[in-house]
Coordinates of C-alpha atoms and ligand atoms in Angstrom, one line a residue:
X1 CA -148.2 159.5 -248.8
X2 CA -149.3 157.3 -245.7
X3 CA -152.1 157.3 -247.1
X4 CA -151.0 155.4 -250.5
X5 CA -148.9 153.4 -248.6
X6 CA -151.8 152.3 -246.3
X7 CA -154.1 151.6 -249.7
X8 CA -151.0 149.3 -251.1
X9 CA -150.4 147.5 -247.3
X10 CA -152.8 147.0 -245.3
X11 CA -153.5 143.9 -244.2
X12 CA -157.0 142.2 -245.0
X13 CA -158.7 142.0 -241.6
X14 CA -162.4 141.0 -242.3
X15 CA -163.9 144.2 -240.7
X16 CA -161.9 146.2 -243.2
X17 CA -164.5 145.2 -245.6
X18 CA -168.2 146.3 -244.6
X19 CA -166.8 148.8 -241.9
X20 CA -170.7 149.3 -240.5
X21 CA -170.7 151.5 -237.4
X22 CA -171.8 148.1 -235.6
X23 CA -169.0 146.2 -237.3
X24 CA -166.5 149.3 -236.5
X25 CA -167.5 149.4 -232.6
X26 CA -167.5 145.5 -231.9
X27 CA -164.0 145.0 -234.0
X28 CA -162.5 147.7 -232.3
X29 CA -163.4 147.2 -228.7
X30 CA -162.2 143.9 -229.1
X31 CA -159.1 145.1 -230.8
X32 CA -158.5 147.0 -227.2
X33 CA -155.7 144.9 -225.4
X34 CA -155.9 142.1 -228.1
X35 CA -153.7 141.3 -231.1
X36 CA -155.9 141.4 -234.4
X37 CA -154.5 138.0 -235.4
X38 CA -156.5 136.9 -232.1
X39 CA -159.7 139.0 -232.8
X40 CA -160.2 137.5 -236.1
X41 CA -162.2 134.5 -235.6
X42 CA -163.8 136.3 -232.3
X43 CA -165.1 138.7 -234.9
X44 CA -166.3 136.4 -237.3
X45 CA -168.3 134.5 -234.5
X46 CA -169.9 137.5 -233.1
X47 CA -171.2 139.0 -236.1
X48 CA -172.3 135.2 -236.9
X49 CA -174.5 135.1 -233.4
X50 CA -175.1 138.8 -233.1
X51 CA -174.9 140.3 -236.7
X52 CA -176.7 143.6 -235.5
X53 CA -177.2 146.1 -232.4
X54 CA -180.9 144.3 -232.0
X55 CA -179.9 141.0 -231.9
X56 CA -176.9 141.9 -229.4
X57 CA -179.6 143.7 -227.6
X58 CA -181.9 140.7 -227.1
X59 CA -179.0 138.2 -226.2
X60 CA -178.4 136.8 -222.8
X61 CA -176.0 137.9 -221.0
X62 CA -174.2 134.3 -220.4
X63 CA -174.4 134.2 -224.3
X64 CA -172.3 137.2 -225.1
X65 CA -169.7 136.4 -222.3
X66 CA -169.4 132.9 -224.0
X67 CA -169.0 134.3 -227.2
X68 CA -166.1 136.7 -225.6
X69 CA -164.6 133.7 -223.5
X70 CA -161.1 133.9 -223.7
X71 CA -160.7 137.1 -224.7
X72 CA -160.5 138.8 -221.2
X73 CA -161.6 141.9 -219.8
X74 CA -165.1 141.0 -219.3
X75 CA -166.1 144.0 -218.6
X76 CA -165.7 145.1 -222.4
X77 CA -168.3 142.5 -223.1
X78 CA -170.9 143.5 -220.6
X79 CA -170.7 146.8 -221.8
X80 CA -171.4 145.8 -225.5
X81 CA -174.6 144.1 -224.8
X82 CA -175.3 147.3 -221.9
X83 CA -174.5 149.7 -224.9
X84 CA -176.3 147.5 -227.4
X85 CA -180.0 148.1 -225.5
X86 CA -179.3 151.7 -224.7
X87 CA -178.9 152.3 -228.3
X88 CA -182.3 150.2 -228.9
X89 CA -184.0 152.6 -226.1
X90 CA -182.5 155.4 -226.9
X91 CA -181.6 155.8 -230.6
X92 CA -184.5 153.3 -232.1
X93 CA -181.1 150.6 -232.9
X94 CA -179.5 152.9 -235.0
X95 CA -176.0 153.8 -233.7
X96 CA -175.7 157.3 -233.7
X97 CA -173.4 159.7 -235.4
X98 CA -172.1 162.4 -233.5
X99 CA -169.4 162.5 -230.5
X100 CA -171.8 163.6 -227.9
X101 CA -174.5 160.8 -228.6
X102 CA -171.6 158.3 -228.7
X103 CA -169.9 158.8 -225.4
X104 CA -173.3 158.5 -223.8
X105 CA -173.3 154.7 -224.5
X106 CA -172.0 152.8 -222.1
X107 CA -169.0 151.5 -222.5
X108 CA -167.8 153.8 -225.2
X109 CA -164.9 156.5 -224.5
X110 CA -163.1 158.9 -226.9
X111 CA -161.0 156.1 -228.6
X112 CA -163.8 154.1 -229.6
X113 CA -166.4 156.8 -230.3
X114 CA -163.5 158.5 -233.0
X115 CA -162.9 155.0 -234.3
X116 CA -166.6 154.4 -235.2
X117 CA -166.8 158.6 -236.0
X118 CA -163.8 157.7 -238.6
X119 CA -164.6 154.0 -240.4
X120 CA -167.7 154.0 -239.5
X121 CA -169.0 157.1 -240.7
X122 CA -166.1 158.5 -242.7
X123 CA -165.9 162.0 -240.1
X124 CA -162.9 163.7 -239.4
X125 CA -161.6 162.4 -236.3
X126 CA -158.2 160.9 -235.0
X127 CA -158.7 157.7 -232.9
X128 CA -155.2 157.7 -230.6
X129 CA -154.8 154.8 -228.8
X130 CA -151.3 153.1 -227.5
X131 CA -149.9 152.3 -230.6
X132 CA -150.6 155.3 -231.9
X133 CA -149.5 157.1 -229.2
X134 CA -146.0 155.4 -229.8
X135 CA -146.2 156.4 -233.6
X136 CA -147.0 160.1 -232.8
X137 CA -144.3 160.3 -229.8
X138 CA -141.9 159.3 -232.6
X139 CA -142.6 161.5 -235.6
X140 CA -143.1 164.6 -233.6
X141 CA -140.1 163.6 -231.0
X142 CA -142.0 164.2 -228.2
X143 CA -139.8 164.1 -225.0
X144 CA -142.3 163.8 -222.3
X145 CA -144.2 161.0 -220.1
X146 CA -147.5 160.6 -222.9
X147 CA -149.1 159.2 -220.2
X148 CA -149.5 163.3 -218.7
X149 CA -153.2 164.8 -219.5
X150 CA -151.5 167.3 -221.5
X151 CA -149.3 165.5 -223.4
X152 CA -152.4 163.2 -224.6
X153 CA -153.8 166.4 -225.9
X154 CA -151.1 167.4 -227.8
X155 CA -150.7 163.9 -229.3
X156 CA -154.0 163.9 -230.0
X157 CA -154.2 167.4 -232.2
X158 CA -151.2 166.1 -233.9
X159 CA -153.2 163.2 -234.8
X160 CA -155.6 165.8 -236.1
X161 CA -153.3 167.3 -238.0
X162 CA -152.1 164.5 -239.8
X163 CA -155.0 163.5 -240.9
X164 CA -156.0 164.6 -244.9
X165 CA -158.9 166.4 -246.4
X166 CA -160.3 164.4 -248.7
X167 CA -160.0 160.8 -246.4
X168 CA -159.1 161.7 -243.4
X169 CA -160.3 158.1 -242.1
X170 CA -157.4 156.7 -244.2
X171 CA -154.8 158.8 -242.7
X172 CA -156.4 157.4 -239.1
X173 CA -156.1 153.6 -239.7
X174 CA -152.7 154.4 -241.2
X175 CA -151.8 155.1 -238.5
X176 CA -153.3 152.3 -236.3
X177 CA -151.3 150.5 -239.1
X178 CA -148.4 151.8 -239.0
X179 CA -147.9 151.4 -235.3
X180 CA -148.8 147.6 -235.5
X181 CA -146.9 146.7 -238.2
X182 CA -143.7 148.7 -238.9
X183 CA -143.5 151.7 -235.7
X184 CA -143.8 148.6 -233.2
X185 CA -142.2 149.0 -229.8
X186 CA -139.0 147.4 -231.8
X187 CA -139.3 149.6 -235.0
X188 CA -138.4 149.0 -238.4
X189 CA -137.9 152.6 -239.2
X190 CA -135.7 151.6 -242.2
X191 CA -139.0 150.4 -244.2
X192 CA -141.0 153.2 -242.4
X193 CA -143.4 155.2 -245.6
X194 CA -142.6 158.4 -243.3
X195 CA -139.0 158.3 -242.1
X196 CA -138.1 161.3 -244.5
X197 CA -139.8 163.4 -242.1
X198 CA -140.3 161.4 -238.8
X199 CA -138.0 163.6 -235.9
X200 CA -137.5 160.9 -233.5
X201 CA -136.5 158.4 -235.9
X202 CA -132.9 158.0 -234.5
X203 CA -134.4 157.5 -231.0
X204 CA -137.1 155.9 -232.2
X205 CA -136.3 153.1 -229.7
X206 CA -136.4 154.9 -226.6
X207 CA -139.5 156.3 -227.3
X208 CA -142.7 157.0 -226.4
X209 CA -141.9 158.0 -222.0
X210 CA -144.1 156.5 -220.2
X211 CA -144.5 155.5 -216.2
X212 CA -142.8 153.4 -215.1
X213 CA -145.4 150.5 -215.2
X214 CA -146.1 148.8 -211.5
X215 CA -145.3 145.5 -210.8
X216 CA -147.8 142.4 -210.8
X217 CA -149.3 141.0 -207.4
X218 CA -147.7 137.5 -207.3
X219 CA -150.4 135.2 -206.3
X220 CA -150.6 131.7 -205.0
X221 CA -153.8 129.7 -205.2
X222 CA -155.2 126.2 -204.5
X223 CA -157.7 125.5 -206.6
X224 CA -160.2 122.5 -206.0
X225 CA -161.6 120.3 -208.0
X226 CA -163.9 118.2 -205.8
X227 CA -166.5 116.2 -208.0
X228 CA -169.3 113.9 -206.8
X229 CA -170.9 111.5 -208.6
X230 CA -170.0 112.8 -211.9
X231 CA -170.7 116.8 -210.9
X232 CA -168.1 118.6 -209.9
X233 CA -168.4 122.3 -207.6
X234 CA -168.1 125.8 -209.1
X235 CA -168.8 129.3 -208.2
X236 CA -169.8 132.0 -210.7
X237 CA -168.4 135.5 -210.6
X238 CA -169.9 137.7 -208.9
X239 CA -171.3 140.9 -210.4
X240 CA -168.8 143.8 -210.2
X241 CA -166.4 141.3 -208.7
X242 CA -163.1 140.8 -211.4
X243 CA -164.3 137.7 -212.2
X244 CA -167.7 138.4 -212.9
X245 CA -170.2 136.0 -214.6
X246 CA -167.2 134.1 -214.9
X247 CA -167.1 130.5 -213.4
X248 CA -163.9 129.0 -211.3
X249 CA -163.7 126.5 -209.4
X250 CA -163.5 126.7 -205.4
X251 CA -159.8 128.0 -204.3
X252 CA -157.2 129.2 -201.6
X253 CA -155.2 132.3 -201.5
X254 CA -151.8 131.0 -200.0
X255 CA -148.9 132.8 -199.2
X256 CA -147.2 129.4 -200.0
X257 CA -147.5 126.3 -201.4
X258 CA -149.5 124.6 -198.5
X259 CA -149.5 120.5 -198.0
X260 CA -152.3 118.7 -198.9
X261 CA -152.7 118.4 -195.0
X262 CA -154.0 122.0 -194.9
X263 CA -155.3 122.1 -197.8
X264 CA -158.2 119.3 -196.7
X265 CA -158.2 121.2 -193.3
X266 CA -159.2 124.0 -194.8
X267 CA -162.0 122.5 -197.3
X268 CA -163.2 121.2 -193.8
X269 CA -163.4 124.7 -192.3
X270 CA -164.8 126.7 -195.3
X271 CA -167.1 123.9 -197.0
X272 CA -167.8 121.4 -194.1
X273 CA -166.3 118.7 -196.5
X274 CA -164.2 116.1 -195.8
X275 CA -163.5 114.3 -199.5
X276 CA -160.8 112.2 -200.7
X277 CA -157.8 113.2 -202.0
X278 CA -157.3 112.0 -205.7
X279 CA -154.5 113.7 -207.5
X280 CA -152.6 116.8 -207.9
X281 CA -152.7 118.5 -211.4
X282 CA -149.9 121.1 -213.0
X283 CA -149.5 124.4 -212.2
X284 CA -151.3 126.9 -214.2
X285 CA -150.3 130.8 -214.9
X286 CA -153.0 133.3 -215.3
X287 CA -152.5 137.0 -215.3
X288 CA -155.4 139.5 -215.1
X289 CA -155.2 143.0 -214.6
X290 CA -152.6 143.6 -212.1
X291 CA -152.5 140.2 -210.7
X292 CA -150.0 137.3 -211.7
X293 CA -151.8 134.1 -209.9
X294 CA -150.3 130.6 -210.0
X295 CA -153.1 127.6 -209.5
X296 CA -152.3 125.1 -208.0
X297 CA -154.9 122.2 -208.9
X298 CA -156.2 119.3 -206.4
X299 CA -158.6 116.8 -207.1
X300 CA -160.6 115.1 -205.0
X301 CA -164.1 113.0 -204.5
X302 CA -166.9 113.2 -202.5
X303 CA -169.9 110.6 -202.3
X304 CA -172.4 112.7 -202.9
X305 CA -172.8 116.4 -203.3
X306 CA -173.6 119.0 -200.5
X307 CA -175.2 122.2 -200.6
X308 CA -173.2 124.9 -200.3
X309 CA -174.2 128.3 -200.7
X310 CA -173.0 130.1 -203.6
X311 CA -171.9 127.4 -205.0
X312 CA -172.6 124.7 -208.0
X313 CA -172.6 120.8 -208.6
X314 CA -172.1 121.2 -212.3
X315 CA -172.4 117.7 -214.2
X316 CA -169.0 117.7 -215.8
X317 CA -169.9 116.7 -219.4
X318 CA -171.2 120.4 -219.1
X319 CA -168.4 122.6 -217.9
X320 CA -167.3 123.3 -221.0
X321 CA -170.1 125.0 -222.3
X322 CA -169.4 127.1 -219.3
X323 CA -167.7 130.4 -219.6
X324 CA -164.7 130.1 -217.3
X325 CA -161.6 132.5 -216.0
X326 CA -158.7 131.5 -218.6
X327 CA -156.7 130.0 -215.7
X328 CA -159.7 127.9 -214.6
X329 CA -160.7 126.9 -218.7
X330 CA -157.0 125.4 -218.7
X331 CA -157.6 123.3 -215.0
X332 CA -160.8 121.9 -216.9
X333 CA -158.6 121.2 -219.9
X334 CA -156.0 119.1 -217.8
Ligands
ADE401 N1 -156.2 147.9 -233.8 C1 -157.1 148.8 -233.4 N2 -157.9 149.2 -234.4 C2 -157.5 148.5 -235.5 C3 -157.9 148.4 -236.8 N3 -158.9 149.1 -237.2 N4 -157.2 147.6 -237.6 C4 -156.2 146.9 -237.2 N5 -155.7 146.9 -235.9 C5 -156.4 147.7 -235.1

């Protein structure tokens, strides 16, 4: 039955057709915290540049970032091209079939590693992530926080048990589909293929529990454009910092809005710089893990460019081809 409805509705997402191991694993970690309609041409790019586990393997690292830029997480993408040369050391290219090889690739946990086990290689195995999570709390009217150990487990052997002999790797991306499509936090149980049997369909709405999510960090930055002669200074990410192998430009944590008096003070104290102030651009949101930041952009000149260590005079005809924090891409956009 979901499976039917699944083969009649599913929507065409290009690594539907081909689903590769390789195609399976890249489309679905980038499928983690990202809307499909925003993954699409990400996809189509990456299997464009890196159309196999060796040529992801042999890539620079700045080129897979900037292939990822603007998707966030980083860290999803260093672990791609991380997991991409273990499989070349360790399993000759070919990614490998069976759970315990897969969850010793870096980067790879049980969601992905039953995702690839399932399209990939058409095994029985129940990828559970949120959504279906939210699905499963429904149709089984399962009372408790799913964010408990316990309650993952049983969610995930009902997932199991869903899932039918013959295709069971239908049955799985039915239910990715399902909770995307129709069982979305809002549901639409009324067009629902299983609200004949679903148990929490009249609560459908307060469902799944989960913590209660904390709050974001508010955070205040001034963030510095100082250019020179037609470079202008950045700072790359450092590695295992959040923002790492991403660039940004020089800022300020405030607690508030400082004047422009301060702000030049402190470019004084931190750079030994004394530029001239130019402009002020818009504020800019950016959130990022738990962190809410608002930039605050200042532009200013300098007659020539200083050394200063850890930092980069970038000519600015070649930021762009840059991979940059999304808050930082839109200063550069302004
Ligand atoms: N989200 C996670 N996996 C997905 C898939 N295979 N298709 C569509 N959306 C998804």
């Amino acid at each position: 039955m979901l499976n039917d409805w699944f083969q009649n509705h599913k929507r065409d997402l290009p690594w539907r057709a081909d689903p590769t191991p390789y195609r399976v694993w890249i489309s679905e970690v980038m499928l983690q915290q990202t809307r499909a309609t925003v993954v699409i041409p990400y996809f189509e790019k990456w299997m464009r540049l890196f159309p196999d586990v060796a040529t992801l393997a042999h890539a620079s690292l700045d080129a897979v970032i900037k292939a990822w830029e603007g998707l966030g997480y980083y860290s999803r993408a260093r672990n791609l091209h991380k997991g991409a040369q273990q499989i070349v050391e360790r399993f000759g290219g070919e990614i490998p079939s069976t759970r315990e090889e897969l969850m010793s690739i870096q980067g790879l946990g049980p969601y992905t590693v039953n995702a690839i086990l399932s399209f990939g290689f058409r095994k029985r195995a129940a990828p559970v992530d949120g959504n279906v999570t939210r699905v499963l709390a429904r149709f089984f009217a399962i009372e408790d926080n799913v964010c408990k150990q316990a309650v993952k487990r049983k969610i995930a052997q009902g997932a199991e048990a869903l899932l039918t002999p013959d295709e069971p790797w239908v049955t799985a991306e039915a239910l990715i589909e399902l909770g995307a499509t129709i069982c979305t936090p809002r549901p639409r149980c009324e067009i629902c293929p299983l609200n004949k049997n679903c148990l929490g369909k009249e609560r459908a709405h307060l469902l799944p529990i989960k913590n209660i999510e904390k709050e974001l960090t508010q955070l205040k930055r001034a963030v510095l454009w100082i250019e020179a002669v037609g470079k202008v200074l950045v700072k790359k990410g450092e590695p295992g910092k959040i923002m790492a192998d991403l660039y940004e430009f020089p800022y300020f944590e405030m607690e508030e809005l400082w004047p422009i008096q301060k702000i030049k003070k402190a470019i004084l104290a931190e750079f030994g710089l004394k530029p001239q102030v130019i402009g002020q651009g818009p504020q800019v949101t950016h959130t990022f893990t738990r962190y809410k930041a608002t930039l605050f952009p200042f532009k200013f000149r300098l007659k020539t460019p200083q050394e200063i260590v850890g930092y980069e005079w970038v000519e600015q005809n070649n930021l762009s081809k840059l991979p940059f924090s999304s808050g930082h891409r839109r200063i550069l956009h302004l």
